[in-house]
């Protein structure tokens, strides 16, 4: 009976009593309502009875709040006139309370501001991959140092994972999110003026440390303003944001990095890649400004016993979403989550601690993550995330270099009159080692182009440095790959509510493993582009799903720490993958693709053990 919907009808005009089924209605008051039988009526108002439609628990709470004996099949209930709210006097949990705020203006503004904070980490980790072919002469880069620049941001992310997670779960989401993105934007702006490899490595490492704060905190910050009904879509929407940023970066590169101008100052010479790095600092700075206008999450406040503050935040959200006065918010009291956990977090943080005491407090905080019942799930998500980010970022960050090398191969064929002769992907990627004639042809073309614009420079103790050819195809191909990944994630926002995270992860991981093998037998640039597009689209889907899994299966007091450690495992794998990619390529072109295939297969098989999160409430 509690799962049935409660309906009520208003009186007919004229104020005469009317009987509809089991409902007796008289001038705005519904008496003798049968929950089991009164199905023909329409809701008195969607806003008034919103919570009665969410869950059986929410319905029962309302009925009891209205002094109704829910054990009876038929009972009396007085429904206030339209425009008023049913007050819930009993303490309610977070899910019931946040459901009363609805979904509206506040949520739209939050997700709009969250766009910038969501893409900070992706931009920081991707920026270097687009400038490496162009900055190789300015910074004196080799294949190994290119791998180091791709990987160094992940080293910073790893260093900051534990610290930001601990601070966020202890001090709050909002303040630390603002600090981390503002510092990240400032450091990224400074890196645009680097004149040496070592300075660039240092600044990009610091970038990684700061963007880790945004990554660890942002998903918890956004998710904890939403109820179970909207949380999955909120998390998956952040995946769409990442996809949009992936498309925007090569689009900016298409406008900037295909040019060969330079601007000399008394201190340094600015080229297009310097301006590109400057533009990549804008999202971090914009994020810090926008997020500063939002409050702390009510879920975090409740978890730390600050229920009055949590209620104040929910009232503001309710007012913005519904247009009603904050005083009409129906929830009056929230459950005491600290009492439920029989733990006093506030008393533990009430006095200053020494470094040793802080370390012990940090261990006490994360120890439940490595204890039953959380340990098996923690190890599982750490492993799947490591496989995912290694297979994703090893290919993604070397994609501009792959497209650049392939363009050089086909340009060399054109110069020698061999156009039209397609080759396997690995034949194109290794043409310099296999064919000295093709290598000499493309080097001559690149040097002539650079010399005509003053961009060919000499490395210390060597002949003039030969920059890579810049072709619009490099960036249009990257845009196609990233746009397809965005579209795939967009489709997955619907699929995740139908089949759940677990099944979607299994399917995506196994399909991506097939594509990563098939690309080795692709002939011609079009086939290679198509298979790389499908591969990265499917890996992006299950990477986005993993974020939702972590948010769903770990409780609030461990959620950000779990997210931090999960991402740290992924970053270690991505760091390792980018460092060994040039080494594996030296062994054989097929080797790195066999490695990522094994990772995707492993992720798909391990995901079978993940718990179901479909419709699961936040703990």
XYZ file of C-alpha atoms in Angstrom:
619
model
C 0.000 0.000 0.000
C 2.808 2.401 0.803
C 4.107 2.129 -2.749
C 0.781 3.347 -4.218
C 0.455 6.933 -5.311
C -1.627 9.326 -3.220
C -4.044 11.348 -5.318
C -6.494 14.030 -4.287
C -9.142 16.036 -6.089
C -10.339 19.575 -5.547
C -13.965 20.377 -5.095
C -16.080 21.078 -8.117
C -17.128 24.663 -8.723
C -20.001 25.657 -6.487
C -18.529 23.941 -3.464
C -20.856 20.950 -3.508
C -19.628 17.612 -2.288
C -18.570 15.187 -5.008
C -17.757 11.501 -4.864
C -15.199 10.021 -7.263
C -14.489 6.387 -6.618
C -13.383 6.187 -2.985
C -12.626 9.907 -2.716
C -15.136 12.250 -1.078
C -14.268 15.856 -1.916
C -15.820 18.943 -0.402
C -14.666 22.525 -1.102
C -10.899 22.057 -1.334
C -10.750 19.364 1.349
C -10.363 15.695 0.499
C -11.728 13.399 3.182
C -11.746 9.633 3.288
C -8.950 8.972 0.790
C -8.115 5.376 -0.100
C -4.519 4.962 -1.223
C -5.215 1.530 -2.637
C -8.385 2.484 -4.539
C -8.181 6.194 -5.333
C -6.423 5.986 -8.694
C -8.805 7.875 -10.960
C -8.066 11.301 -9.537
C -5.330 13.618 -10.715
C -2.539 14.970 -8.485
C -3.581 18.038 -6.549
C -0.329 19.712 -7.690
C 2.946 18.312 -8.945
C 4.865 20.526 -6.586
C 2.664 19.766 -3.601
C 2.895 15.976 -3.899
C 6.348 15.675 -5.515
C 7.928 13.466 -2.886
C 4.945 11.088 -2.876
C 5.941 9.949 -6.339
C 9.649 9.256 -5.687
C 9.881 6.204 -3.475
C 7.816 4.106 -1.118
C 9.873 5.415 1.792
C 9.162 9.016 0.862
C 5.418 8.281 0.593
C 5.307 6.609 3.981
C 7.169 9.536 5.551
C 4.561 11.969 4.225
C 1.637 9.882 5.336
C 3.018 9.627 8.863
C 3.807 13.335 8.900
C 0.091 13.943 8.176
C -0.875 11.745 11.176
C -2.209 8.978 8.950
C -2.449 5.399 10.103
C -0.822 3.700 7.124
C -1.983 0.270 8.277
C -5.551 1.084 7.312
C -6.799 0.540 3.779
C -8.910 3.707 3.959
C -8.142 6.711 6.138
C -8.863 10.388 6.541
C -6.471 12.999 5.252
C -6.738 16.723 4.933
C -5.041 18.168 1.869
C -4.237 21.886 2.157
C -5.378 24.125 -0.702
C -3.235 24.347 -3.804
C -0.083 26.459 -3.370
C 0.795 25.308 0.137
C 3.318 22.653 1.138
C 2.956 19.620 3.344
C 5.359 20.052 6.251
C 7.478 17.031 7.168
C 8.151 17.240 10.892
C 10.068 14.000 11.240
C 13.834 13.959 10.504
C 14.506 12.819 6.937
C 17.630 11.559 5.221
C 19.569 13.354 2.496
C 17.861 11.627 -0.441
C 14.363 12.499 0.770
C 15.322 16.089 1.581
C 17.202 16.843 -1.642
C 14.279 15.396 -3.648
C 12.081 18.171 -2.225
C 14.301 20.822 -3.844
C 13.400 19.588 -7.307
C 15.495 20.145 -10.407
C 15.594 23.568 -11.959
C 17.431 26.857 -12.184
C 20.003 26.103 -9.499
C 20.954 22.768 -11.059
C 21.313 24.287 -14.504
C 23.543 27.051 -13.170
C 25.603 24.525 -11.201
C 26.158 22.279 -14.209
C 27.012 25.284 -16.395
C 29.676 26.417 -13.914
C 30.784 22.810 -13.522
C 31.705 22.673 -17.204
C 34.920 24.598 -16.605
C 35.926 22.771 -13.417
C 35.267 19.422 -15.120
C 37.540 20.066 -18.111
C 40.489 21.474 -16.131
C 42.263 18.134 -15.716
C 41.716 17.052 -19.309
C 43.146 20.307 -20.652
C 46.173 20.125 -18.361
C 46.982 16.564 -19.415
C 46.319 17.137 -23.132
C 47.870 20.536 -23.850
C 51.405 19.207 -24.259
C 50.407 16.551 -26.799
C 49.337 19.218 -29.312
C 52.436 21.390 -29.013
C 55.135 18.672 -28.952
C 55.643 18.483 -32.736
C 55.892 22.297 -32.916
C 57.909 22.990 -29.747
C 60.495 20.273 -30.354
C 63.014 22.781 -31.702
C 62.333 25.524 -29.130
C 62.623 23.108 -26.216
C 65.109 20.654 -27.753
C 62.830 17.623 -27.517
C 63.583 13.984 -28.314
C 61.056 11.124 -28.400
C 61.842 10.281 -24.767
C 61.500 13.886 -23.599
C 58.194 14.119 -25.474
C 57.041 11.108 -23.496
C 58.230 12.784 -20.306
C 56.255 15.960 -21.069
C 53.136 13.913 -21.781
C 53.633 12.019 -18.530
C 54.787 14.751 -16.131
C 51.301 16.131 -15.510
C 50.250 12.676 -14.350
C 53.162 12.642 -11.920
C 51.692 15.809 -10.390
C 48.236 14.292 -10.312
C 49.591 11.261 -8.479
C 51.413 13.447 -5.942
C 48.290 15.431 -5.165
C 45.712 12.635 -5.125
C 46.073 11.658 -1.478
C 46.459 15.216 -0.165
C 43.476 16.708 -1.995
C 41.238 13.763 -1.147
C 42.076 13.968 2.552
C 41.630 17.750 2.680
C 38.335 17.638 0.785
C 36.731 15.003 3.001
C 37.923 16.924 6.061
C 37.620 20.622 5.155
C 34.914 20.587 2.491
C 34.464 20.569 -1.260
C 33.743 24.185 -2.159
C 36.642 26.170 -0.738
C 39.329 23.725 -1.864
C 37.849 23.448 -5.351
C 38.086 27.208 -5.822
C 41.660 27.356 -4.519
C 42.871 24.462 -6.667
C 41.516 25.764 -9.987
C 42.764 29.324 -9.437
C 46.281 28.092 -8.670
C 46.115 25.730 -11.631
C 45.199 28.527 -14.039
C 47.990 30.771 -12.768
C 50.664 28.078 -13.149
C 49.387 27.082 -16.605
C 49.661 30.701 -17.727
C 53.248 30.858 -16.506
C 54.160 27.667 -18.384
C 53.311 29.365 -21.677
C 56.502 31.414 -21.312
C 58.845 28.467 -20.666
C 62.109 28.605 -22.601
C 63.626 25.267 -21.572
C 62.574 21.653 -21.157
C 63.336 21.560 -17.417
C 61.290 24.692 -16.648
C 58.384 23.321 -18.643
C 58.608 19.983 -16.822
C 58.547 21.733 -13.429
C 55.557 23.941 -14.229
C 53.533 21.150 -15.814
C 54.241 18.986 -12.767
C 52.811 21.733 -10.538
C 49.872 21.984 -12.927
C 49.174 18.331 -12.295
C 49.281 18.832 -8.531
C 46.700 21.623 -8.713
C 44.388 20.081 -11.308
C 44.224 16.956 -9.157
C 42.284 19.033 -6.642
C 39.750 19.957 -9.296
C 39.449 16.372 -10.486
C 39.125 14.778 -7.046
C 36.681 17.303 -5.645
C 34.631 18.314 -8.672
C 32.663 15.102 -9.201
C 31.707 14.841 -5.526
C 30.836 18.553 -5.506
C 28.424 18.216 -8.434
C 26.927 14.853 -7.428
C 26.158 15.901 -3.849
C 23.724 18.590 -4.992
C 21.555 16.020 -6.803
C 19.209 13.271 -5.692
C 19.270 9.690 -6.926
C 16.853 10.512 -9.743
C 19.280 12.901 -11.446
C 22.701 11.888 -10.134
C 23.577 9.378 -12.856
C 22.796 11.861 -15.585
C 24.754 14.541 -13.760
C 27.851 12.355 -13.623
C 27.484 11.272 -17.238
C 26.992 14.903 -18.308
C 30.478 15.625 -17.028
C 31.645 13.015 -19.528
C 29.999 15.070 -22.279
C 31.836 18.140 -20.981
C 35.128 16.277 -21.276
C 34.212 15.312 -24.815
C 33.422 18.914 -25.718
C 36.794 19.997 -24.362
C 38.496 17.245 -26.352
C 36.947 18.695 -29.522
C 37.658 22.302 -28.551
C 41.406 21.768 -28.086
C 42.154 20.611 -31.663
C 39.726 23.261 -32.948
C 41.825 25.931 -31.241
C 44.929 24.189 -32.550
C 43.508 24.316 -36.080
C 43.237 28.080 -35.802
C 46.574 28.671 -34.073
C 49.052 25.859 -34.576
C 48.844 25.668 -38.357
C 50.442 29.121 -38.537
C 54.228 29.751 -38.435
C 54.448 33.377 -37.259
C 56.616 34.563 -34.378
C 56.796 37.659 -32.179
C 60.146 38.572 -30.689
C 60.556 40.428 -27.414
C 63.657 41.358 -25.468
C 63.151 38.312 -23.221
C 61.765 35.543 -25.443
C 60.240 34.744 -28.794
C 56.537 33.950 -28.828
C 55.172 31.476 -31.343
C 51.691 29.990 -31.874
C 52.280 27.183 -29.381
C 52.934 29.750 -26.610
C 49.574 31.416 -27.269
C 47.887 28.000 -27.366
C 49.159 27.217 -23.859
C 47.972 30.636 -22.641
C 44.451 29.947 -23.920
C 44.449 26.608 -22.133
C 44.722 28.406 -18.778
C 41.412 30.270 -19.246
C 39.020 27.457 -18.142
C 40.768 27.105 -14.765
C 40.576 30.825 -14.028
C 36.940 31.025 -15.181
C 36.058 28.001 -13.039
C 37.483 29.559 -9.882
C 35.420 32.695 -10.429
C 32.126 30.890 -11.119
C 32.320 28.171 -8.436
C 33.007 30.819 -5.771
C 29.339 31.868 -6.002
C 28.022 28.442 -4.939
C 27.615 27.050 -1.381
C 29.103 23.972 0.253
C 27.295 20.732 -0.625
C 24.433 19.816 1.754
C 25.550 16.181 1.790
C 28.984 17.130 3.131
C 27.391 19.423 5.740
C 25.084 16.634 6.918
C 27.964 14.149 7.094
C 29.762 16.524 9.453
C 26.789 17.254 11.706
C 26.073 20.735 10.294
C 22.403 20.059 9.647
C 21.187 23.639 10.052
C 23.638 24.818 7.398
C 22.572 21.949 5.147
C 18.917 22.927 5.564
C 19.735 26.557 4.748
C 21.452 25.453 1.522
C 18.518 23.224 0.553
C 16.055 26.056 1.179
C 17.990 28.303 -1.212
C 18.100 25.557 -3.852
C 14.367 24.960 -3.378
C 13.601 28.656 -3.757
C 15.660 28.982 -6.931
C 14.180 25.850 -8.487
C 10.526 26.459 -7.644
C 10.222 30.222 -7.255
C 8.628 29.747 -3.829
C 9.751 31.307 -0.573
C 12.552 29.409 1.214
C 10.295 29.275 4.281
C 7.889 26.967 2.450
C 10.515 24.238 2.074
C 8.651 21.262 3.577
C 11.575 19.616 5.368
C 12.111 20.895 8.892
C 14.661 18.450 10.297
C 17.406 16.218 8.958
C 18.677 12.971 10.391
C 21.857 13.094 12.459
C 24.328 11.155 10.294
C 27.073 11.378 12.906
C 24.847 9.735 15.498
C 23.955 7.049 12.980
C 27.607 6.295 12.374
C 28.308 6.552 16.125
C 31.310 8.695 15.269
C 32.059 12.275 16.178
C 34.080 13.786 13.333
C 33.686 17.315 14.649
C 35.295 16.590 17.999
C 38.254 14.993 16.295
C 38.836 18.164 14.299
C 38.160 20.642 17.091
C 41.726 21.103 18.249
C 45.029 21.639 16.429
C 47.070 18.521 15.717
C 50.732 17.834 15.273
C 52.008 16.414 12.009
C 52.056 12.920 13.496
C 48.516 13.283 14.856
C 47.331 14.578 11.480
C 48.910 11.588 9.766
C 47.189 9.252 12.211
C 43.884 11.052 11.637
C 44.377 10.694 7.889
C 45.005 6.976 8.256
C 41.909 6.611 10.454
C 39.955 8.338 7.712
C 41.065 6.048 4.894
C 41.404 2.847 6.930
C 37.726 1.903 6.361
C 38.445 1.985 2.626
C 40.956 -0.825 3.104
C 38.743 -2.812 5.458
C 35.685 -4.947 4.921
C 33.221 -4.400 3.346
C 34.882 -1.726 1.164
C 38.247 -3.386 0.453
C 37.165 -5.758 -2.374
C 35.346 -2.995 -4.213
C 38.239 -0.576 -3.693
C 40.772 -2.981 -5.198
C 38.388 -3.734 -8.039
C 37.770 -0.127 -9.085
C 41.492 0.692 -8.692
C 42.375 -2.110 -11.111
C 39.703 -1.296 -13.691
C 40.570 2.406 -13.618
C 44.278 1.649 -14.099
C 43.521 -0.460 -17.167
C 41.161 2.195 -18.505
C 43.446 5.225 -18.176
C 46.513 3.397 -19.450
C 44.709 2.268 -22.593
C 42.957 5.617 -23.049
C 45.722 8.118 -22.406
C 48.613 6.231 -23.956
C 46.839 6.388 -27.309
C 45.038 9.727 -26.804
C 48.107 11.762 -25.864
C 50.183 10.347 -28.687
C 47.387 10.789 -31.219
C 48.585 14.203 -32.542
C 52.079 12.729 -32.984
C 50.601 9.670 -34.746
C 48.620 11.880 -37.136
C 51.652 14.123 -37.684
C 53.858 11.162 -38.631
C 51.202 9.764 -40.948
C 50.807 13.162 -42.646
C 54.571 13.328 -43.112
C 54.515 9.854 -44.675
C 51.819 10.738 -47.202
C 53.475 14.100 -47.919
C 56.760 12.304 -48.646
C 54.908 9.946 -50.990
C 53.412 12.939 -52.780
C 56.803 14.624 -53.163
C 58.240 11.449 -54.709
C 55.228 10.834 -56.942
C 54.064 7.783 -54.990
C 50.660 9.089 -53.892
C 47.831 6.586 -54.047
C 49.912 3.782 -52.565
C 48.188 3.024 -49.259
C 50.056 1.405 -46.412
C 49.257 -0.288 -43.113
C 49.259 2.058 -40.134
C 52.529 0.700 -38.746
C 54.232 1.035 -42.126
C 53.345 4.733 -42.120
C 54.446 5.270 -38.507
C 57.861 3.678 -39.043
C 58.654 5.050 -42.509
C 61.697 7.037 -41.280
C 63.427 3.854 -40.114
C 62.381 1.773 -43.132
C 62.825 4.227 -46.021
C 65.639 6.776 -45.975
C 64.426 8.340 -49.239
C 60.992 9.156 -47.820
C 62.542 10.459 -44.604
C 64.887 12.782 -46.505
C 62.043 14.113 -48.649
C 59.820 15.067 -45.742
C 62.735 16.529 -43.745
C 63.652 18.771 -46.673
C 60.061 19.980 -47.050
C 59.706 20.721 -43.339
C 63.038 22.549 -43.168
C 62.241 24.680 -46.232
C 58.868 25.672 -44.778
C 60.343 26.522 -41.372
C 63.333 28.390 -42.788
C 61.082 30.569 -44.882
C 59.345 31.682 -41.708
C 62.401 31.828 -39.464
C 61.439 28.905 -37.256
C 64.253 26.449 -37.982
C 66.681 26.595 -35.095
C 69.905 24.796 -34.297
C 70.202 22.382 -31.415
C 73.302 22.608 -29.281
C 76.214 20.953 -31.076
C 74.031 19.667 -33.940
C 72.792 20.746 -37.303
C 69.680 22.859 -37.672
C 66.675 21.389 -35.921
C 63.996 20.197 -38.330
C 60.474 20.929 -37.030
C 57.518 18.726 -37.847
C 55.209 19.601 -40.703
C 51.988 21.245 -39.583
C 48.892 20.224 -41.528
C 45.240 21.086 -40.882
C 44.474 17.367 -41.282
C 46.222 16.662 -37.969
C 43.700 18.777 -36.076
C 40.621 17.918 -38.118
C 41.357 14.228 -37.554
C 41.700 14.864 -33.823
C 38.390 16.749 -33.847
C 36.655 13.819 -35.563
C 38.016 11.359 -33.008
C 37.046 13.519 -30.032
C 33.622 14.479 -31.406
C 32.781 10.812 -31.841
C 33.825 10.132 -28.247
C 31.553 12.956 -27.080
C 28.628 11.554 -29.073
C 29.227 8.094 -27.594
C 29.195 9.469 -24.051
C 26.016 11.409 -24.829
C 24.293 8.194 -25.932
C 25.608 6.437 -22.834
C 23.801 8.934 -20.549
C 20.578 7.282 -21.705
C 21.910 3.741 -21.766
C 23.252 3.951 -18.207
C 19.725 4.406 -16.828
C 18.548 1.377 -18.803
C 21.312 -1.204 -18.349
C 23.343 0.299 -15.479
C 27.023 1.162 -15.130
C 28.337 -2.370 -14.787
C 26.976 -3.836 -18.036
C 27.882 -0.691 -19.976
C 31.475 -0.891 -18.711
C 31.777 -4.587 -19.645
C 30.460 -4.051 -23.182
C 32.539 -0.914 -23.828
C 35.773 -2.439 -22.552
C 35.488 -5.616 -24.614
C 34.488 -3.747 -27.784
C 37.399 -1.308 -27.374
C 39.784 -4.275 -27.098
C 38.590 -5.492 -30.502
C 39.106 -2.069 -32.119
C 42.624 -1.687 -30.691
C 43.660 -4.885 -32.476
C 41.857 -4.173 -35.737
C 43.590 -0.798 -36.151
C 46.881 -2.613 -36.764
C 45.434 -4.011 -40.010
C 43.943 -0.720 -41.189
C 45.087 0.336 -44.656
C 45.090 4.017 -45.563
C 44.514 7.099 -43.439
C 40.697 6.911 -43.612
C 40.491 3.370 -42.213
C 43.046 4.158 -39.507
C 41.110 7.271 -38.507
C 37.817 5.338 -38.344
C 39.167 2.563 -36.117
C 41.031 4.954 -33.796
C 37.806 6.957 -33.515
C 35.761 3.907 -32.526
C 38.444 2.756 -30.118
C 38.703 6.027 -28.189
C 34.915 6.473 -28.175
C 34.328 3.152 -26.413
C 37.182 3.639 -23.932
C 35.847 7.102 -23.053
C 32.428 5.606 -22.328
C 33.621 3.133 -19.736
C 36.034 5.685 -18.301
C 33.100 8.031 -17.645
C 31.067 5.152 -16.177
C 33.805 4.352 -13.658
C 33.359 7.780 -12.075
C 29.685 7.034 -11.499
C 30.523 3.661 -9.961
C 32.883 5.213 -7.397
C 30.323 7.899 -6.485
C 27.605 5.280 -6.030
C 29.311 2.518 -4.033
C 31.316 4.469 -1.433
C 29.822 6.508 1.442
C 30.183 10.281 1.711
C 32.990 10.207 4.280
C 35.073 8.018 1.955
C 33.809 9.127 -1.448
C 36.340 11.806 -2.344
C 39.197 9.780 -0.886
C 38.034 6.764 -2.908
C 37.811 8.958 -6.001
C 41.298 10.318 -5.322
C 42.898 6.902 -4.914
C 41.006 5.525 -7.915
C 42.256 8.364 -10.067
C 45.750 8.003 -8.621
C 45.884 4.386 -9.777
C 44.737 5.499 -13.199
C 47.320 8.277 -13.306
C 50.125 5.900 -12.377
C 49.065 3.681 -15.254
C 48.821 6.648 -17.652
C 52.236 7.912 -16.536
C 53.714 4.479 -17.111
C 52.026 4.127 -20.488
C 53.290 7.454 -21.833
C 56.833 6.822 -20.659
C 57.053 3.360 -22.212
C 55.238 4.224 -25.466
C 58.387 5.414 -27.319
C 60.292 2.435 -25.904
C 57.609 -0.006 -27.087
C 57.517 1.676 -30.494
C 61.256 1.081 -30.776
C 60.641 -2.615 -30.119
C 57.870 -2.783 -32.714
C 54.942 -0.663 -33.827
C 52.425 -3.357 -32.871
C 53.686 -3.751 -29.297
C 51.974 -0.730 -27.641
C 48.653 -1.669 -29.254
C 48.917 -5.224 -27.930
C 49.483 -3.773 -24.457
C 46.376 -1.567 -24.551
C 44.341 -4.485 -25.936
C 45.329 -6.609 -22.933
C 44.368 -3.757 -20.586
C 40.908 -3.398 -22.114
C 40.277 -7.128 -21.954
C 41.337 -7.148 -18.314
C 39.053 -4.216 -17.501
C 36.086 -5.907 -19.158
C 36.568 -9.164 -17.289
C 37.157 -7.497 -13.920
C 34.044 -5.333 -14.343
C 31.888 -8.444 -14.125
C 32.627 -8.373 -10.376
C 31.441 -4.774 -9.895
C 28.254 -4.329 -7.822
C 25.059 -3.153 -9.442
C 24.475 0.588 -8.872
C 21.204 0.963 -10.744
C 18.885 3.194 -8.674
C 21.206 3.010 -5.691
C 20.957 5.833 -3.127
C 24.049 7.674 -1.906
C 25.430 6.251 1.331
